[in-house]
Short mmCIF file of C-alpha atoms in Angstrom, two decimals:
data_model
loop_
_atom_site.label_atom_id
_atom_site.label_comp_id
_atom_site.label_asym_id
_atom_site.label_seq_id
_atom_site.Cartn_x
_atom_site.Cartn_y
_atom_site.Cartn_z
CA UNK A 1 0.00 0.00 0.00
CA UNK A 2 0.97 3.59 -0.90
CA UNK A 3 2.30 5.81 2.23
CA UNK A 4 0.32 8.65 3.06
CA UNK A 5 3.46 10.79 1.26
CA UNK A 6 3.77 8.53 -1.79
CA UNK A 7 0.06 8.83 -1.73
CA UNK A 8 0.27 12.63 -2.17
CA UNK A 9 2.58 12.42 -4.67
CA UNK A 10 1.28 9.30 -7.02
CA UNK A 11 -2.45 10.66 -6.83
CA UNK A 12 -2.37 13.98 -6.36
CA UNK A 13 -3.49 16.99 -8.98
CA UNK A 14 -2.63 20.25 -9.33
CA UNK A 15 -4.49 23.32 -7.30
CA UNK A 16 -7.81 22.20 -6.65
CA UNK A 17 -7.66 19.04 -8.74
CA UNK A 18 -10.48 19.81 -11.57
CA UNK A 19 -8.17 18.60 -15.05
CA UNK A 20 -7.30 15.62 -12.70
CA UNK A 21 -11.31 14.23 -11.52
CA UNK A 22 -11.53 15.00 -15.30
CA UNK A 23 -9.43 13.40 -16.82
CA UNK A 24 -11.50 10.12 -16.23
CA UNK A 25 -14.94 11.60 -16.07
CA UNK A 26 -14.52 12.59 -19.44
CA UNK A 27 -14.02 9.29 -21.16
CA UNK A 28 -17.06 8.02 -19.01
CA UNK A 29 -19.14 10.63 -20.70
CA UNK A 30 -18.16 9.70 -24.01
CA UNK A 31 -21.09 6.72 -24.79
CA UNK A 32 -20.85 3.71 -27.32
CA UNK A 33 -23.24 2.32 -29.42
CA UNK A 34 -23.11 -1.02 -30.00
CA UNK A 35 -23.13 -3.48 -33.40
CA UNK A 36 -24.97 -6.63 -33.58
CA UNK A 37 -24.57 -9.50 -35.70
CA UNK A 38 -20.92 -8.55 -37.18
CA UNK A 39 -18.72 -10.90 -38.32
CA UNK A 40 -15.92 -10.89 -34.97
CA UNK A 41 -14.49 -14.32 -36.02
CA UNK A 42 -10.44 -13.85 -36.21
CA UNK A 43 -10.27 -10.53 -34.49
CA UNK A 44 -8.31 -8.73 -32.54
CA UNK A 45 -5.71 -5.93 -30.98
CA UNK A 46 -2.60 -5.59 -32.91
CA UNK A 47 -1.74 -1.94 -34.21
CA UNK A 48 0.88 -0.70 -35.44
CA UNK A 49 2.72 1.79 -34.01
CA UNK A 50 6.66 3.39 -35.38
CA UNK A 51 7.44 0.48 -37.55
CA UNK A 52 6.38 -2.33 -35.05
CA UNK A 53 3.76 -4.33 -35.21
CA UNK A 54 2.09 -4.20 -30.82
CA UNK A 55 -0.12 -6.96 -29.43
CA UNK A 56 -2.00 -4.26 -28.45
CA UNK A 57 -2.44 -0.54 -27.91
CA UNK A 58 -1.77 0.06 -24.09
CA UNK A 59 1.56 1.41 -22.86
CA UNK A 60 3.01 1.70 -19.38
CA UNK A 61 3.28 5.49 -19.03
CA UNK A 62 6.61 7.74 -17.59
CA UNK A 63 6.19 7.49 -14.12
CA UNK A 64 9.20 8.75 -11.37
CA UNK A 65 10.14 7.35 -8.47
CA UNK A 66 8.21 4.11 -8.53
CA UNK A 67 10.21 2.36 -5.46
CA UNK A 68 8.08 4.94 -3.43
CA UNK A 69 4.97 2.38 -4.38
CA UNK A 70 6.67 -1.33 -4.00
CA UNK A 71 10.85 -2.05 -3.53
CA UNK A 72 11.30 -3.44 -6.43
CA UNK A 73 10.12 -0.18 -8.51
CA UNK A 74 10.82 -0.24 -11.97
CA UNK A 75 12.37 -3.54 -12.07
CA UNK A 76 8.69 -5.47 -11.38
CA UNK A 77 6.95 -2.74 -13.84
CA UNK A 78 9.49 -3.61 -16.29
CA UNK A 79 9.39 -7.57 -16.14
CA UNK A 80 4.97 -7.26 -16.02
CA UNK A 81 4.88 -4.88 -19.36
CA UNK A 82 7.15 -6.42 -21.34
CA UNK A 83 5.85 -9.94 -20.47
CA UNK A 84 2.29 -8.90 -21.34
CA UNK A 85 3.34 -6.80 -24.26
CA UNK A 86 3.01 -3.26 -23.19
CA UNK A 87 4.93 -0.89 -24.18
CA UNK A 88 7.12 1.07 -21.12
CA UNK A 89 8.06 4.78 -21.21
CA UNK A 90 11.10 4.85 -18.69
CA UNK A 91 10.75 8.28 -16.63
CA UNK A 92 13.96 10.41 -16.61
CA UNK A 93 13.07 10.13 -12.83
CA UNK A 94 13.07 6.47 -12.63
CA UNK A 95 14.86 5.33 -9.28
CA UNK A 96 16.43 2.42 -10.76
CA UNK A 97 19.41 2.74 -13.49
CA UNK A 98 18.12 2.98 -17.11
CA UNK A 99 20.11 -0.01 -18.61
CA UNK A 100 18.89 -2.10 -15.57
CA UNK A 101 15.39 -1.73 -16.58
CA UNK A 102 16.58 -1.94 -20.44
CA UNK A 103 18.22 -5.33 -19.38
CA UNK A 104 14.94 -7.03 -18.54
CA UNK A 105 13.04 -5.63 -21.00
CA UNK A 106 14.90 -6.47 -24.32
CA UNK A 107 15.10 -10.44 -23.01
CA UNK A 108 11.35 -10.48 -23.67
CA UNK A 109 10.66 -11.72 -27.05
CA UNK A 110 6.92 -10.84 -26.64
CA UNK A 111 7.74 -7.28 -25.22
CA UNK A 112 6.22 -3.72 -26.87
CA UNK A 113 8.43 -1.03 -27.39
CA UNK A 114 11.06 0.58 -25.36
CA UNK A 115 10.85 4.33 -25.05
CA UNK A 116 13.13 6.74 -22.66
CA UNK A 117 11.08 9.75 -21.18
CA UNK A 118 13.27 12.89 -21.04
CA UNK A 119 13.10 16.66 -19.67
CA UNK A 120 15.93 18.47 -21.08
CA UNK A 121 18.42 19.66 -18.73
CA UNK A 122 19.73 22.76 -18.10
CA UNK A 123 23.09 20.79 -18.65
CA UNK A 124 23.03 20.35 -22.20
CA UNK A 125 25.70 17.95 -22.30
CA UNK A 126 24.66 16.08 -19.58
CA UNK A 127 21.65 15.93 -21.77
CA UNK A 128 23.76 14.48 -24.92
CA UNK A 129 25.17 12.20 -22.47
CA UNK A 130 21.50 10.83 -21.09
CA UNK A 131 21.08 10.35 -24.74
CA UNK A 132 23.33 8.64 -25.76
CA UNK A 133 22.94 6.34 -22.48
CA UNK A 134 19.88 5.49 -23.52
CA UNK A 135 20.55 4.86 -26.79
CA UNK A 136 23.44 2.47 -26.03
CA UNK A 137 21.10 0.91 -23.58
CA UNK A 138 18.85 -0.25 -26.45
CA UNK A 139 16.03 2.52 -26.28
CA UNK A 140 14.07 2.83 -29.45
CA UNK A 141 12.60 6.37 -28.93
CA UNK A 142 12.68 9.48 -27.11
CA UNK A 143 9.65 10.79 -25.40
CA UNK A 144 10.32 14.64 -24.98
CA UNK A 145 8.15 15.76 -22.03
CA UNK A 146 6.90 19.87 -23.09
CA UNK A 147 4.57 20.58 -21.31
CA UNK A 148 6.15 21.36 -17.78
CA UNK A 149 8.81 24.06 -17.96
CA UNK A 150 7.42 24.37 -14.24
CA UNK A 151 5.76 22.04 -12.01
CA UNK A 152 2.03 22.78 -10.98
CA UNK A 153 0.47 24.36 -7.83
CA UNK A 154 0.65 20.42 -6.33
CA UNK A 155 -0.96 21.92 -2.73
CA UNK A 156 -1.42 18.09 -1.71
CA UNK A 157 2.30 17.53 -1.92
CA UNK A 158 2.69 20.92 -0.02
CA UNK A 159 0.35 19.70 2.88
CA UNK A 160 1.27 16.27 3.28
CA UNK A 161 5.22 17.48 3.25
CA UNK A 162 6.07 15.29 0.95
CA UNK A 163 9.90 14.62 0.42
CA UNK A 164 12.01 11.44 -0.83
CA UNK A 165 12.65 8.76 1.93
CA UNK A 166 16.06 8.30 2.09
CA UNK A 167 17.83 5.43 -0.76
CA UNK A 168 15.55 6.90 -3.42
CA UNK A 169 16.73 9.21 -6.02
CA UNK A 170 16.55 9.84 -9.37
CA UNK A 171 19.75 7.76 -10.24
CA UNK A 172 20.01 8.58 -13.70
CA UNK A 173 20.40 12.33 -13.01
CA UNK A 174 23.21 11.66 -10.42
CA UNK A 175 26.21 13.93 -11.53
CA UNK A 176 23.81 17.08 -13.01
CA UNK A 177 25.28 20.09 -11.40
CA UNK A 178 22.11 22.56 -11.28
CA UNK A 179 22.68 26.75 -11.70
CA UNK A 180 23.08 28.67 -9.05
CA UNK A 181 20.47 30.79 -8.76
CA UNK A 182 20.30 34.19 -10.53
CA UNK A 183 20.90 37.17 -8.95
CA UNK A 184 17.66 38.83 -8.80
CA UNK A 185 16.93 42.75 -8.95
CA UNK A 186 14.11 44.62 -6.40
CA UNK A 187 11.19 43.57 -8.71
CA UNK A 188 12.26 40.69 -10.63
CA UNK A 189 10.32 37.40 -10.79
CA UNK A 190 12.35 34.05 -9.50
CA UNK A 191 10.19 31.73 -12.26
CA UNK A 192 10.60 34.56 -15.14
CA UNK A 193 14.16 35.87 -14.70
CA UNK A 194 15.55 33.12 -13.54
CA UNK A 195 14.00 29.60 -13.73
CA UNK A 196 12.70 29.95 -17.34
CA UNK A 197 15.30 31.63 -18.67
CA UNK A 198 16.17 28.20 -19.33
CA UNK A 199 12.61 26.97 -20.88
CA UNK A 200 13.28 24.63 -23.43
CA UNK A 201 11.95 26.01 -27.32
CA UNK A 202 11.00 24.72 -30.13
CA UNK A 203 14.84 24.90 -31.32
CA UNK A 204 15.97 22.86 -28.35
CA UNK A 205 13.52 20.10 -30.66
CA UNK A 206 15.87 20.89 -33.29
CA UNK A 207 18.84 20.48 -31.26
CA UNK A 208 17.67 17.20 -29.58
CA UNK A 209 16.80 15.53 -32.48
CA UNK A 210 19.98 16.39 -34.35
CA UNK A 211 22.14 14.75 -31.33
CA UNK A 212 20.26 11.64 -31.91
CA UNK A 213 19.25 8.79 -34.15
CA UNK A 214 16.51 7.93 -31.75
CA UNK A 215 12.65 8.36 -33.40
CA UNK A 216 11.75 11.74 -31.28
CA UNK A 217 8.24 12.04 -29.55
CA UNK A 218 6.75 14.92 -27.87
CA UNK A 219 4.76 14.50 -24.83
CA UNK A 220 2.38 17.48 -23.83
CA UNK A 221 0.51 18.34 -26.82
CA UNK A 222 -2.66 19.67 -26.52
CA UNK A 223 -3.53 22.82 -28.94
CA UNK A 224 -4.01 21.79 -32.53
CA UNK A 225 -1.30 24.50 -33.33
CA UNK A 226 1.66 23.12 -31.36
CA UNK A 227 0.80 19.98 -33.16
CA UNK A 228 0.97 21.26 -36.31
CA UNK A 229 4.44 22.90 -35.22
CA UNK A 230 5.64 19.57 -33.75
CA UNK A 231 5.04 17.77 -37.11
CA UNK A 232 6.99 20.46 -39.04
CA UNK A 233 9.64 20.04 -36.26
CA UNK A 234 10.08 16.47 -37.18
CA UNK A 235 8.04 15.17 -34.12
CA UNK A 236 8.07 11.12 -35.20
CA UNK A 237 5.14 11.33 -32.62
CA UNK A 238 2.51 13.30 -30.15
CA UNK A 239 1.59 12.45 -26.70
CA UNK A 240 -1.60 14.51 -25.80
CA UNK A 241 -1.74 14.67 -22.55
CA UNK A 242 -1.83 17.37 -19.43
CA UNK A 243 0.68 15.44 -17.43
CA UNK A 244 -2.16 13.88 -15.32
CA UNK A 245 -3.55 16.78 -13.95
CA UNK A 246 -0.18 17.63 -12.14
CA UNK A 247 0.45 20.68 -13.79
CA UNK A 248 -2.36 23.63 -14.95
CA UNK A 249 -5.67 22.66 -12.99
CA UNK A 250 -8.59 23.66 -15.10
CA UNK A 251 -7.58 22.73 -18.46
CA UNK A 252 -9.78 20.38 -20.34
CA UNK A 253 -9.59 16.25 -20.02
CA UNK A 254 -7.21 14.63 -22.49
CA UNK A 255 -10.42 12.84 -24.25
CA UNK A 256 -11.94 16.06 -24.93
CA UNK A 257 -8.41 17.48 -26.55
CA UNK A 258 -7.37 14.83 -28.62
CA UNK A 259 -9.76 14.92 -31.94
CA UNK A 260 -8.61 18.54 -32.39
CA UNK A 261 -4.78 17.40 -32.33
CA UNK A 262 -5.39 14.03 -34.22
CA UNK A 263 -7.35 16.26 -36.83
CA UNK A 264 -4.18 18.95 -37.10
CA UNK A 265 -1.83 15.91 -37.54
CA UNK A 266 -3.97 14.05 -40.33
CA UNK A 267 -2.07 11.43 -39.80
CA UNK A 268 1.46 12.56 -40.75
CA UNK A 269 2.38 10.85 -37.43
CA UNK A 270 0.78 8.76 -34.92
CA UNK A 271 -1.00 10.58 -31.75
CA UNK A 272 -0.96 8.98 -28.47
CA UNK A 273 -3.03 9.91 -25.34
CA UNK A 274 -3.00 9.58 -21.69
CA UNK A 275 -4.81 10.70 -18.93
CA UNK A 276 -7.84 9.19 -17.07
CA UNK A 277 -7.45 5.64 -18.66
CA UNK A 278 -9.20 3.45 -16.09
CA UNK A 279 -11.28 0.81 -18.20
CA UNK A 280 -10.77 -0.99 -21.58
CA UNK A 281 -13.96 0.91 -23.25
CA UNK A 282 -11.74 4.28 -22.28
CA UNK A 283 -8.60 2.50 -24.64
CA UNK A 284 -11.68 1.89 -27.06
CA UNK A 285 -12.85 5.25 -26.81
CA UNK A 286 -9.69 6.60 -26.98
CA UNK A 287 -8.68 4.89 -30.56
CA UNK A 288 -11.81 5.48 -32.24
CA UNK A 289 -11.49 9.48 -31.44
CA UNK A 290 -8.22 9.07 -33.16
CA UNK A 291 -5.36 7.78 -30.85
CA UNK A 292 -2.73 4.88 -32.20
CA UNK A 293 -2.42 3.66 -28.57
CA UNK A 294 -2.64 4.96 -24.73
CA UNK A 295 -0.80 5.25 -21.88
CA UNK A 296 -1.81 4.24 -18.04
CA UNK A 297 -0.01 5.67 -15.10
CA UNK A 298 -1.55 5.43 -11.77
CA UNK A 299 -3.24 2.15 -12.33
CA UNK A 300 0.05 0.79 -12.98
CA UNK A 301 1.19 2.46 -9.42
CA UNK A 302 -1.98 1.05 -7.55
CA UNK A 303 -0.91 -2.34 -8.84
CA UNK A 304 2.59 -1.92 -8.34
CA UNK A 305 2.21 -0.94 -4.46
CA UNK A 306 -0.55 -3.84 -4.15
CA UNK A 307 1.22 -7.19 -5.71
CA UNK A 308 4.31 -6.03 -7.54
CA UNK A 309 5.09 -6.99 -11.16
CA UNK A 310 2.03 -9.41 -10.21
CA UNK A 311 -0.16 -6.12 -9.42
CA UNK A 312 1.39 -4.47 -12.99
CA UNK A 313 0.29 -7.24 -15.01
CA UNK A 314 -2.98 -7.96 -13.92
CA UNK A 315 -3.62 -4.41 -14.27
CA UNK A 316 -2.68 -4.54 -18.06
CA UNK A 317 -3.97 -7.93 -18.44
CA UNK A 318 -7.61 -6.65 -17.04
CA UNK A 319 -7.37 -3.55 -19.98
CA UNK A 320 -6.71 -5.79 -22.58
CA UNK A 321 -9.28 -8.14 -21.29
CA UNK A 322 -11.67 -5.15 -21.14
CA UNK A 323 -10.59 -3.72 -24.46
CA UNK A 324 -11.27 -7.07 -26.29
CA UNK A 325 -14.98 -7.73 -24.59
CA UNK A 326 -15.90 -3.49 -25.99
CA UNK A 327 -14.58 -4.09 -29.07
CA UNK A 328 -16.45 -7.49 -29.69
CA UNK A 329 -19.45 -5.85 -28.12
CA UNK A 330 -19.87 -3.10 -30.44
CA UNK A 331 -18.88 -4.85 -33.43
CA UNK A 332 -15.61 -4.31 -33.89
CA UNK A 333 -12.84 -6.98 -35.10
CA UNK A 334 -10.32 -4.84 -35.39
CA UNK A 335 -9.34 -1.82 -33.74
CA UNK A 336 -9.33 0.14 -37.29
CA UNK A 337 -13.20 0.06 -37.02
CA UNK A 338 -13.51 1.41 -33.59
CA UNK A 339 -14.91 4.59 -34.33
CA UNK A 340 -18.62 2.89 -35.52
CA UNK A 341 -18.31 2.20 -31.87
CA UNK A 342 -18.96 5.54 -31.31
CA UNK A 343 -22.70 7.31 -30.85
CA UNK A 344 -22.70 9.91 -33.53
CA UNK A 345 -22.54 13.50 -33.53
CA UNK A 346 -20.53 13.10 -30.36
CA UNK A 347 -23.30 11.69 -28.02
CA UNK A 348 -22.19 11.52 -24.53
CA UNK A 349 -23.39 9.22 -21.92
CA UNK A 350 -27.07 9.35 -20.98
CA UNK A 351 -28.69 11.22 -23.90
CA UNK A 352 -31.22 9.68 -25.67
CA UNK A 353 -30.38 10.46 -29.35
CA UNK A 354 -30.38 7.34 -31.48
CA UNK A 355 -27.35 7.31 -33.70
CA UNK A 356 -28.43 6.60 -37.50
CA UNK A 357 -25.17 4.90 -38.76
CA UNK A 358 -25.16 2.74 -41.63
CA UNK A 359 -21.68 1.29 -41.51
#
């Protein structure tokens, strides 16, 4: 079970926590419609997704300090997704060493991809050399986290104290030397004149991806514009997502953003989304408003601090379980015809409109 700190920090939202209840409310509001009498014989969950071909479309999402939830951490996330064939997102912030959790993954023949979550340092060559560790470690893409150049009014952290017990770290940042802090005139702003002075641009995009050979996705997108930017910046991906609800409180759920952004990107790349994913009818939901695949954080956590890798992969197992039963219930074979799952006209749950779809 979580400690009431590690509770704080795993659950907790930012300011008064309205993105975060969101987040999930909003794919419950979203209603299917089922099909009857379709042909389901021989179906199933493979997509494809950056030139590999997943058992299915969940992913394990970038989430820090996970020996806070269970001692083994990363290691037992690690050794559940890749035996059940989720993808895992390493967090820059992971508290166990990059190629250790690299290791068990790549030994998994029936593993999903292998992605390295990264906030750009201050440090730009500790950056390159991050890189370049994870690349030698056997990464196969970069997720560029944008959309927290500071962290969010987190009050729960502030009231429950919250701090890291003693033995964990983030151990792949060990050795980054931060600025000292500038020396601020009468009037100046600590977060404006100092602190973002180092903001990471749309050039430090350029400059990432031309210090790597890695496939470069960017995590944050949520205004059809910066999408639309990211592609021209040679994106090889977008994440929509509002970092759980951890960083601006009021900003709209993740399902209610993401068929503006998969419109912008007309599929020039794929778009991914997290946020709120609690059921396999939310992964359904999710793909049919036009998402290549999802990512799940704090059920992963709640599994993790109940049972371990066991915890991890019954988690997973239960949304691929779920996803299969929706997508056989309304009709659907393959995920590629998930969105005549949908009521039309953008129905949400509880209205009474009967969709007329002849698909």
């Amino acid at each position: 079970m979580l400690s009431p700190q590690a509770d704080a920090y795993f659950n907790g939202g930012a300011a008064d926590g309205f993105t975060l209840r969101d987040n999930a409310l909003a794919w419950q509001r979203i209603a299917l419609l089922p099909r009857v009498l379709q042909p389901l014989a021989g179906g199933h969950t493979r997509v494809e997704l950056l030139g590999r071909t997943l058992a299915h479309p969940i992913l394990v999402a970038p989430i820090a300090y996970q020996r806070l939830a269970h001692p083994h951490g990363e290691v037992a996330t690690a050794l559940a997704a890749a035996v059940l064939g989720a993808g895992l997102v390493l967090s820059t912030q992971a508290s166990t060493p990059l190629e250790d959790v690299a290791r068990l993954v790549l030994a998994e023949n029936a593993r999903g991809p292998l992605w390295f979550q990264l906030y750009l340092q201050v440090d730009r060559g500790f950056t390159r050399e991050l890189v370049h560790r994870a690349e030698a470690a056997g990464y196969e893409a970069l997720v560029l986290t944008v959309d927290a150049p500071v962290n969010g009014a987190r009050d729960r952290e502030r009231r429950a104290g919250f701090t890291l017990p003693p033995g964990i770290s983030a151990v792949n940042l060990q050795g980054l030397r931060k600025p000292a802090p500038a020396a601020l005139q009468p009037g100046q702003s600590a977060l404006f004149d100092d602190l973002l002075t180092h903001a990471p641009t749309w050039d430090d995009v350029a400059w990432l991806r031309s210090i790597t050979r890695l496939p470069v996705l960017l995590k944050g997108i949520t205004h059809p514009a910066d999408a639309r930017l990211a592609v021209d910046a040679g994106a090889a991906g977008l994440i929509v997502s509002n970092h759980g609800g951890r960083t601006l409180d009021t900003m709209p759920a993740t399902a209610t953003l993401l068929p503006a952004v998969a419109q912008a990107v007309g599929g020039a790349v794929p778009v991914l989304v997290d946020g709120g994913i609690r059921r396999g009818t939310d992964v359904l939901k999710a793909i049919a408003l036009g998402a290549s695949a999802v990512l799940v954080g704090r059920p992963v956590v709640h599994g993790l601090a109940n049972a371990g890798a066991t915890g991890v992969a019954h988690v997973i197992r239960l949304l691929r379980d779920e996803l299969e039963i929706a997508m056989a219930l309304c009709g659907c074979a393959r995920l590629d015809q998930a969105s005549l799952a949908l009521a039309s006209g953008g129905q949400r749950h509880g209205e009474t409109r009967a969709r007329s779809d002849a698909g």
